[in-house]
């Protein structure tokens, strides 16, 4: 079998394909986390006679929400890497304008409604991963039969959910910095 020389450009294109495959897999996984969260909420709601079951919502929603957020960050990081590093290196190698290499990576970010979409997505993330478990805690507290131990636990859960909410808002960058 004859030896084949691999060019730097071929390696860069292979790297591009690899990171885009990872990005695609992460997008699918991230998006499914919303459906899993909805299923968990529906299951917890079905246990209407046992308000203590609502105490399971905060930890589950925080774990799913944090996993969603981390995957979303990696998806954005891959896009930033392609836009800021890989694309320009490949454009230099091919001696073409920087804007021509992987143009979609920058073109879709120029949409005039991007900021409103990011803000709405932040609201959806807050609703799914933070508002729902906090509402569950309010229903639990309003249920009346709250023991001291479970009250302390539920307050700690509320604080953790609020912490996640802060991270969601900070990462979304609705106040200036955040997602790339």
JSON list of C-alpha atoms in Angstrom, two decimals:
[
{"chain": "A", "resi": 1, "resn": "UNK", "atom": "CA", "xyz": [0.00, 0.00, 0.00]},
{"chain": "A", "resi": 2, "resn": "UNK", "atom": "CA", "xyz": [1.59, 3.29, -1.03]},
{"chain": "A", "resi": 3, "resn": "UNK", "atom": "CA", "xyz": [2.22, 5.96, 1.57]},
{"chain": "A", "resi": 4, "resn": "UNK", "atom": "CA", "xyz": [-0.05, 8.95, 1.44]},
{"chain": "A", "resi": 5, "resn": "UNK", "atom": "CA", "xyz": [1.07, 12.35, 2.58]},
{"chain": "A", "resi": 6, "resn": "UNK", "atom": "CA", "xyz": [-1.39, 14.10, 4.83]},
{"chain": "A", "resi": 7, "resn": "UNK", "atom": "CA", "xyz": [-1.45, 17.85, 4.47]},
{"chain": "A", "resi": 8, "resn": "UNK", "atom": "CA", "xyz": [-1.93, 20.35, 7.25]},
{"chain": "A", "resi": 9, "resn": "UNK", "atom": "CA", "xyz": [-5.17, 21.42, 5.56]},
{"chain": "A", "resi": 10, "resn": "UNK", "atom": "CA", "xyz": [-6.50, 17.86, 5.59]},
{"chain": "A", "resi": 11, "resn": "UNK", "atom": "CA", "xyz": [-5.67, 17.59, 9.29]},
{"chain": "A", "resi": 12, "resn": "UNK", "atom": "CA", "xyz": [-7.48, 20.86, 9.98]},
{"chain": "A", "resi": 13, "resn": "UNK", "atom": "CA", "xyz": [-10.53, 19.72, 8.03]},
{"chain": "A", "resi": 14, "resn": "UNK", "atom": "CA", "xyz": [-10.50, 16.43, 9.94]},
{"chain": "A", "resi": 15, "resn": "UNK", "atom": "CA", "xyz": [-10.30, 18.39, 13.19]},
{"chain": "A", "resi": 16, "resn": "UNK", "atom": "CA", "xyz": [-13.19, 20.59, 12.03]},
{"chain": "A", "resi": 17, "resn": "UNK", "atom": "CA", "xyz": [-15.30, 17.51, 11.29]},
{"chain": "A", "resi": 18, "resn": "UNK", "atom": "CA", "xyz": [-14.41, 16.00, 14.65]},
{"chain": "A", "resi": 19, "resn": "UNK", "atom": "CA", "xyz": [-15.34, 19.08, 16.68]},
{"chain": "A", "resi": 20, "resn": "UNK", "atom": "CA", "xyz": [-18.53, 19.59, 14.67]},
{"chain": "A", "resi": 21, "resn": "UNK", "atom": "CA", "xyz": [-19.50, 15.96, 15.34]},
{"chain": "A", "resi": 22, "resn": "UNK", "atom": "CA", "xyz": [-18.91, 16.53, 19.05]},
{"chain": "A", "resi": 23, "resn": "UNK", "atom": "CA", "xyz": [-20.94, 19.75, 18.89]},
{"chain": "A", "resi": 24, "resn": "UNK", "atom": "CA", "xyz": [-23.82, 17.96, 17.14]},
{"chain": "A", "resi": 25, "resn": "UNK", "atom": "CA", "xyz": [-23.83, 15.16, 19.72]},
{"chain": "A", "resi": 26, "resn": "UNK", "atom": "CA", "xyz": [-23.79, 17.67, 22.57]},
{"chain": "A", "resi": 27, "resn": "UNK", "atom": "CA", "xyz": [-26.67, 19.62, 21.03]},
{"chain": "A", "resi": 28, "resn": "UNK", "atom": "CA", "xyz": [-28.80, 16.47, 20.86]},
{"chain": "A", "resi": 29, "resn": "UNK", "atom": "CA", "xyz": [-27.92, 15.52, 24.43]},
{"chain": "A", "resi": 30, "resn": "UNK", "atom": "CA", "xyz": [-28.52, 19.05, 25.73]},
{"chain": "A", "resi": 31, "resn": "UNK", "atom": "CA", "xyz": [-31.89, 19.37, 24.04]},
{"chain": "A", "resi": 32, "resn": "UNK", "atom": "CA", "xyz": [-33.04, 16.00, 25.38]},
{"chain": "A", "resi": 33, "resn": "UNK", "atom": "CA", "xyz": [-32.33, 17.22, 28.92]},
{"chain": "A", "resi": 34, "resn": "UNK", "atom": "CA", "xyz": [-35.32, 19.57, 28.63]},
{"chain": "A", "resi": 35, "resn": "UNK", "atom": "CA", "xyz": [-37.57, 16.63, 27.76]},
{"chain": "A", "resi": 36, "resn": "UNK", "atom": "CA", "xyz": [-36.20, 14.58, 30.64]},
{"chain": "A", "resi": 37, "resn": "UNK", "atom": "CA", "xyz": [-36.87, 17.51, 32.97]},
{"chain": "A", "resi": 38, "resn": "UNK", "atom": "CA", "xyz": [-40.46, 17.74, 31.74]},
{"chain": "A", "resi": 39, "resn": "UNK", "atom": "CA", "xyz": [-40.92, 14.01, 32.31]},
{"chain": "A", "resi": 40, "resn": "UNK", "atom": "CA", "xyz": [-39.55, 14.28, 35.86]},
{"chain": "A", "resi": 41, "resn": "UNK", "atom": "CA", "xyz": [-41.86, 17.20, 36.62]},
{"chain": "A", "resi": 42, "resn": "UNK", "atom": "CA", "xyz": [-44.84, 15.29, 35.23]},
{"chain": "A", "resi": 43, "resn": "UNK", "atom": "CA", "xyz": [-43.96, 12.24, 37.33]},
{"chain": "A", "resi": 44, "resn": "UNK", "atom": "CA", "xyz": [-43.59, 14.34, 40.48]},
{"chain": "A", "resi": 45, "resn": "UNK", "atom": "CA", "xyz": [-46.89, 16.10, 39.77]},
{"chain": "A", "resi": 46, "resn": "UNK", "atom": "CA", "xyz": [-48.64, 12.75, 39.43]},
{"chain": "A", "resi": 47, "resn": "UNK", "atom": "CA", "xyz": [-47.79, 12.05, 43.07]},
{"chain": "A", "resi": 48, "resn": "UNK", "atom": "CA", "xyz": [-50.30, 14.68, 44.22]},
{"chain": "A", "resi": 49, "resn": "UNK", "atom": "CA", "xyz": [-51.08, 12.93, 47.50]},
{"chain": "A", "resi": 50, "resn": "UNK", "atom": "CA", "xyz": [-47.45, 12.93, 48.62]},
{"chain": "A", "resi": 51, "resn": "UNK", "atom": "CA", "xyz": [-46.19, 16.50, 48.80]},
{"chain": "A", "resi": 52, "resn": "UNK", "atom": "CA", "xyz": [-42.87, 15.27, 50.17]},
{"chain": "A", "resi": 53, "resn": "UNK", "atom": "CA", "xyz": [-42.18, 13.89, 46.67]},
{"chain": "A", "resi": 54, "resn": "UNK", "atom": "CA", "xyz": [-41.86, 17.52, 45.58]},
{"chain": "A", "resi": 55, "resn": "UNK", "atom": "CA", "xyz": [-38.58, 17.62, 47.51]},
{"chain": "A", "resi": 56, "resn": "UNK", "atom": "CA", "xyz": [-37.09, 15.43, 44.78]},
{"chain": "A", "resi": 57, "resn": "UNK", "atom": "CA", "xyz": [-37.65, 18.13, 42.14]},
{"chain": "A", "resi": 58, "resn": "UNK", "atom": "CA", "xyz": [-34.91, 20.57, 43.18]},
{"chain": "A", "resi": 59, "resn": "UNK", "atom": "CA", "xyz": [-31.95, 18.15, 43.19]},
{"chain": "A", "resi": 60, "resn": "UNK", "atom": "CA", "xyz": [-33.09, 16.47, 39.98]},
{"chain": "A", "resi": 61, "resn": "UNK", "atom": "CA", "xyz": [-33.72, 19.79, 38.21]},
{"chain": "A", "resi": 62, "resn": "UNK", "atom": "CA", "xyz": [-30.40, 21.21, 39.44]},
{"chain": "A", "resi": 63, "resn": "UNK", "atom": "CA", "xyz": [-28.44, 18.19, 38.18]},
{"chain": "A", "resi": 64, "resn": "UNK", "atom": "CA", "xyz": [-30.25, 18.25, 34.83]},
{"chain": "A", "resi": 65, "resn": "UNK", "atom": "CA", "xyz": [-29.98, 22.04, 34.59]},
{"chain": "A", "resi": 66, "resn": "UNK", "atom": "CA", "xyz": [-26.28, 22.08, 35.41]},
{"chain": "A", "resi": 67, "resn": "UNK", "atom": "CA", "xyz": [-25.63, 19.32, 32.87]},
{"chain": "A", "resi": 68, "resn": "UNK", "atom": "CA", "xyz": [-27.63, 21.32, 30.31]},
{"chain": "A", "resi": 69, "resn": "UNK", "atom": "CA", "xyz": [-25.62, 24.46, 31.09]},
{"chain": "A", "resi": 70, "resn": "UNK", "atom": "CA", "xyz": [-22.24, 22.69, 30.89]},
{"chain": "A", "resi": 71, "resn": "UNK", "atom": "CA", "xyz": [-23.13, 21.09, 27.55]},
{"chain": "A", "resi": 72, "resn": "UNK", "atom": "CA", "xyz": [-24.39, 24.42, 26.24]},
{"chain": "A", "resi": 73, "resn": "UNK", "atom": "CA", "xyz": [-21.09, 26.03, 27.24]},
{"chain": "A", "resi": 74, "resn": "UNK", "atom": "CA", "xyz": [-19.12, 23.35, 25.40]},
{"chain": "A", "resi": 75, "resn": "UNK", "atom": "CA", "xyz": [-21.31, 23.82, 22.31]},
{"chain": "A", "resi": 76, "resn": "UNK", "atom": "CA", "xyz": [-20.55, 27.55, 22.40]},
{"chain": "A", "resi": 77, "resn": "UNK", "atom": "CA", "xyz": [-16.85, 26.91, 23.06]},
{"chain": "A", "resi": 78, "resn": "UNK", "atom": "CA", "xyz": [-16.63, 24.69, 19.99]},
{"chain": "A", "resi": 79, "resn": "UNK", "atom": "CA", "xyz": [-18.22, 27.42, 17.87]},
{"chain": "A", "resi": 80, "resn": "UNK", "atom": "CA", "xyz": [-15.82, 30.01, 19.30]},
{"chain": "A", "resi": 81, "resn": "UNK", "atom": "CA", "xyz": [-12.86, 27.73, 18.60]},
{"chain": "A", "resi": 82, "resn": "UNK", "atom": "CA", "xyz": [-13.90, 27.21, 14.99]},
{"chain": "A", "resi": 83, "resn": "UNK", "atom": "CA", "xyz": [-14.56, 30.95, 14.51]},
{"chain": "A", "resi": 84, "resn": "UNK", "atom": "CA", "xyz": [-11.52, 32.26, 16.34]},
{"chain": "A", "resi": 85, "resn": "UNK", "atom": "CA", "xyz": [-8.83, 29.65, 15.83]},
{"chain": "A", "resi": 86, "resn": "UNK", "atom": "CA", "xyz": [-9.42, 26.83, 13.38]},
{"chain": "A", "resi": 87, "resn": "UNK", "atom": "CA", "xyz": [-11.19, 28.85, 10.68]},
{"chain": "A", "resi": 88, "resn": "UNK", "atom": "CA", "xyz": [-8.59, 31.63, 10.57]},
{"chain": "A", "resi": 89, "resn": "UNK", "atom": "CA", "xyz": [-5.69, 29.13, 10.51]},
{"chain": "A", "resi": 90, "resn": "UNK", "atom": "CA", "xyz": [-7.30, 27.24, 7.64]},
{"chain": "A", "resi": 91, "resn": "UNK", "atom": "CA", "xyz": [-8.08, 30.49, 5.80]},
{"chain": "A", "resi": 92, "resn": "UNK", "atom": "CA", "xyz": [-4.43, 31.56, 6.17]},
{"chain": "A", "resi": 93, "resn": "UNK", "atom": "CA", "xyz": [-3.25, 28.19, 4.93]},
{"chain": "A", "resi": 94, "resn": "UNK", "atom": "CA", "xyz": [-5.58, 28.31, 1.93]},
{"chain": "A", "resi": 95, "resn": "UNK", "atom": "CA", "xyz": [-4.74, 31.99, 1.36]},
{"chain": "A", "resi": 96, "resn": "UNK", "atom": "CA", "xyz": [-8.38, 33.03, 1.32]},
{"chain": "A", "resi": 97, "resn": "UNK", "atom": "CA", "xyz": [-10.27, 35.74, 3.14]},
{"chain": "A", "resi": 98, "resn": "UNK", "atom": "CA", "xyz": [-10.85, 34.86, 6.78]},
{"chain": "A", "resi": 99, "resn": "UNK", "atom": "CA", "xyz": [-14.59, 35.39, 6.39]},
{"chain": "A", "resi": 100, "resn": "UNK", "atom": "CA", "xyz": [-14.82, 32.69, 3.71]},
{"chain": "A", "resi": 101, "resn": "UNK", "atom": "CA", "xyz": [-13.69, 29.77, 5.87]},
{"chain": "A", "resi": 102, "resn": "UNK", "atom": "CA", "xyz": [-16.64, 28.29, 7.74]},
{"chain": "A", "resi": 103, "resn": "UNK", "atom": "CA", "xyz": [-18.79, 31.36, 7.09]},
{"chain": "A", "resi": 104, "resn": "UNK", "atom": "CA", "xyz": [-21.86, 29.90, 8.78]},
{"chain": "A", "resi": 105, "resn": "UNK", "atom": "CA", "xyz": [-20.00, 29.92, 12.10]},
{"chain": "A", "resi": 106, "resn": "UNK", "atom": "CA", "xyz": [-20.15, 33.73, 12.06]},
{"chain": "A", "resi": 107, "resn": "UNK", "atom": "CA", "xyz": [-23.09, 34.46, 9.74]},
{"chain": "A", "resi": 108, "resn": "UNK", "atom": "CA", "xyz": [-25.78, 32.99, 11.97]},
{"chain": "A", "resi": 109, "resn": "UNK", "atom": "CA", "xyz": [-24.57, 35.14, 14.86]},
{"chain": "A", "resi": 110, "resn": "UNK", "atom": "CA", "xyz": [-25.34, 38.34, 12.93]},
{"chain": "A", "resi": 111, "resn": "UNK", "atom": "CA", "xyz": [-29.11, 37.77, 13.07]},
{"chain": "A", "resi": 112, "resn": "UNK", "atom": "CA", "xyz": [-30.85, 40.89, 14.40]},
{"chain": "A", "resi": 113, "resn": "UNK", "atom": "CA", "xyz": [-33.08, 38.78, 16.67]},
{"chain": "A", "resi": 114, "resn": "UNK", "atom": "CA", "xyz": [-30.20, 36.87, 18.26]},
{"chain": "A", "resi": 115, "resn": "UNK", "atom": "CA", "xyz": [-30.32, 38.92, 21.48]},
{"chain": "A", "resi": 116, "resn": "UNK", "atom": "CA", "xyz": [-34.05, 38.40, 21.92]},
{"chain": "A", "resi": 117, "resn": "UNK", "atom": "CA", "xyz": [-33.66, 34.66, 21.23]},
{"chain": "A", "resi": 118, "resn": "UNK", "atom": "CA", "xyz": [-30.90, 34.42, 23.85]},
{"chain": "A", "resi": 119, "resn": "UNK", "atom": "CA", "xyz": [-33.08, 36.29, 26.36]},
{"chain": "A", "resi": 120, "resn": "UNK", "atom": "CA", "xyz": [-36.09, 34.05, 25.66]},
{"chain": "A", "resi": 121, "resn": "UNK", "atom": "CA", "xyz": [-33.91, 30.93, 25.90]},
{"chain": "A", "resi": 122, "resn": "UNK", "atom": "CA", "xyz": [-32.61, 32.18, 29.25]},
{"chain": "A", "resi": 123, "resn": "UNK", "atom": "CA", "xyz": [-36.23, 32.51, 30.40]},
{"chain": "A", "resi": 124, "resn": "UNK", "atom": "CA", "xyz": [-37.05, 28.98, 29.20]},
{"chain": "A", "resi": 125, "resn": "UNK", "atom": "CA", "xyz": [-33.98, 27.60, 31.00]},
{"chain": "A", "resi": 126, "resn": "UNK", "atom": "CA", "xyz": [-34.92, 29.43, 34.19]},
{"chain": "A", "resi": 127, "resn": "UNK", "atom": "CA", "xyz": [-38.49, 28.19, 33.95]},
{"chain": "A", "resi": 128, "resn": "UNK", "atom": "CA", "xyz": [-37.58, 24.56, 33.33]},
{"chain": "A", "resi": 129, "resn": "UNK", "atom": "CA", "xyz": [-34.67, 24.17, 35.71]},
{"chain": "A", "resi": 130, "resn": "UNK", "atom": "CA", "xyz": [-35.35, 26.78, 38.42]},
{"chain": "A", "resi": 131, "resn": "UNK", "atom": "CA", "xyz": [-38.93, 28.09, 38.56]},
{"chain": "A", "resi": 132, "resn": "UNK", "atom": "CA", "xyz": [-40.53, 24.64, 38.48]},
{"chain": "A", "resi": 133, "resn": "UNK", "atom": "CA", "xyz": [-38.55, 23.23, 41.43]},
{"chain": "A", "resi": 134, "resn": "UNK", "atom": "CA", "xyz": [-39.05, 26.46, 43.39]},
{"chain": "A", "resi": 135, "resn": "UNK", "atom": "CA", "xyz": [-42.80, 26.23, 42.72]},
{"chain": "A", "resi": 136, "resn": "UNK", "atom": "CA", "xyz": [-42.68, 22.63, 43.95]},
{"chain": "A", "resi": 137, "resn": "UNK", "atom": "CA", "xyz": [-41.04, 23.81, 47.17]},
{"chain": "A", "resi": 138, "resn": "UNK", "atom": "CA", "xyz": [-43.70, 26.50, 47.64]},
{"chain": "A", "resi": 139, "resn": "UNK", "atom": "CA", "xyz": [-46.42, 23.87, 47.23]},
{"chain": "A", "resi": 140, "resn": "UNK", "atom": "CA", "xyz": [-44.59, 21.65, 49.71]},
{"chain": "A", "resi": 141, "resn": "UNK", "atom": "CA", "xyz": [-44.29, 24.48, 52.24]},
{"chain": "A", "resi": 142, "resn": "UNK", "atom": "CA", "xyz": [-47.94, 25.44, 51.77]},
{"chain": "A", "resi": 143, "resn": "UNK", "atom": "CA", "xyz": [-48.97, 21.81, 52.35]},
{"chain": "A", "resi": 144, "resn": "UNK", "atom": "CA", "xyz": [-48.76, 22.35, 56.09]},
{"chain": "A", "resi": 145, "resn": "UNK", "atom": "CA", "xyz": [-47.09, 19.19, 57.36]},
{"chain": "A", "resi": 146, "resn": "UNK", "atom": "CA", "xyz": [-43.48, 20.32, 57.16]},
{"chain": "A", "resi": 147, "resn": "UNK", "atom": "CA", "xyz": [-41.14, 18.79, 59.70]},
{"chain": "A", "resi": 148, "resn": "UNK", "atom": "CA", "xyz": [-38.09, 20.70, 60.92]},
{"chain": "A", "resi": 149, "resn": "UNK", "atom": "CA", "xyz": [-35.56, 18.42, 59.18]},
{"chain": "A", "resi": 150, "resn": "UNK", "atom": "CA", "xyz": [-37.34, 18.52, 55.84]},
{"chain": "A", "resi": 151, "resn": "UNK", "atom": "CA", "xyz": [-37.84, 22.26, 56.19]},
{"chain": "A", "resi": 152, "resn": "UNK", "atom": "CA", "xyz": [-34.09, 22.76, 56.56]},
{"chain": "A", "resi": 153, "resn": "UNK", "atom": "CA", "xyz": [-33.49, 20.45, 53.61]},
{"chain": "A", "resi": 154, "resn": "UNK", "atom": "CA", "xyz": [-36.04, 22.27, 51.47]},
{"chain": "A", "resi": 155, "resn": "UNK", "atom": "CA", "xyz": [-34.51, 25.69, 52.28]},
{"chain": "A", "resi": 156, "resn": "UNK", "atom": "CA", "xyz": [-31.08, 24.37, 51.31]},
{"chain": "A", "resi": 157, "resn": "UNK", "atom": "CA", "xyz": [-32.58, 23.03, 48.08]},
{"chain": "A", "resi": 158, "resn": "UNK", "atom": "CA", "xyz": [-34.10, 26.44, 47.38]},
{"chain": "A", "resi": 159, "resn": "UNK", "atom": "CA", "xyz": [-30.70, 28.09, 47.85]},
{"chain": "A", "resi": 160, "resn": "UNK", "atom": "CA", "xyz": [-29.06, 25.62, 45.45]},
{"chain": "A", "resi": 161, "resn": "UNK", "atom": "CA", "xyz": [-31.78, 26.27, 42.85]},
{"chain": "A", "resi": 162, "resn": "UNK", "atom": "CA", "xyz": [-31.26, 30.02, 43.23]},
{"chain": "A", "resi": 163, "resn": "UNK", "atom": "CA", "xyz": [-27.53, 29.44, 42.73]},
{"chain": "A", "resi": 164, "resn": "UNK", "atom": "CA", "xyz": [-28.26, 27.58, 39.50]},
{"chain": "A", "resi": 165, "resn": "UNK", "atom": "CA", "xyz": [-30.54, 30.43, 38.41]},
{"chain": "A", "resi": 166, "resn": "UNK", "atom": "CA", "xyz": [-27.71, 32.90, 38.92]},
{"chain": "A", "resi": 167, "resn": "UNK", "atom": "CA", "xyz": [-25.40, 30.73, 36.80]},
{"chain": "A", "resi": 168, "resn": "UNK", "atom": "CA", "xyz": [-28.02, 30.42, 34.04]},
{"chain": "A", "resi": 169, "resn": "UNK", "atom": "CA", "xyz": [-28.44, 34.20, 33.89]},
{"chain": "A", "resi": 170, "resn": "UNK", "atom": "CA", "xyz": [-24.70, 34.90, 34.06]},
{"chain": "A", "resi": 171, "resn": "UNK", "atom": "CA", "xyz": [-23.92, 32.38, 31.36]},
{"chain": "A", "resi": 172, "resn": "UNK", "atom": "CA", "xyz": [-26.71, 33.58, 29.08]},
{"chain": "A", "resi": 173, "resn": "UNK", "atom": "CA", "xyz": [-25.11, 37.01, 29.06]},
{"chain": "A", "resi": 174, "resn": "UNK", "atom": "CA", "xyz": [-28.39, 38.89, 29.01]},
{"chain": "A", "resi": 175, "resn": "UNK", "atom": "CA", "xyz": [-26.65, 41.65, 30.99]},
{"chain": "A", "resi": 176, "resn": "UNK", "atom": "CA", "xyz": [-23.63, 42.03, 28.74]},
{"chain": "A", "resi": 177, "resn": "UNK", "atom": "CA", "xyz": [-21.21, 39.11, 28.98]},
{"chain": "A", "resi": 178, "resn": "UNK", "atom": "CA", "xyz": [-21.69, 35.39, 28.79]},
{"chain": "A", "resi": 179, "resn": "UNK", "atom": "CA", "xyz": [-22.21, 33.11, 25.81]},
{"chain": "A", "resi": 180, "resn": "UNK", "atom": "CA", "xyz": [-19.84, 33.62, 23.00]}
]
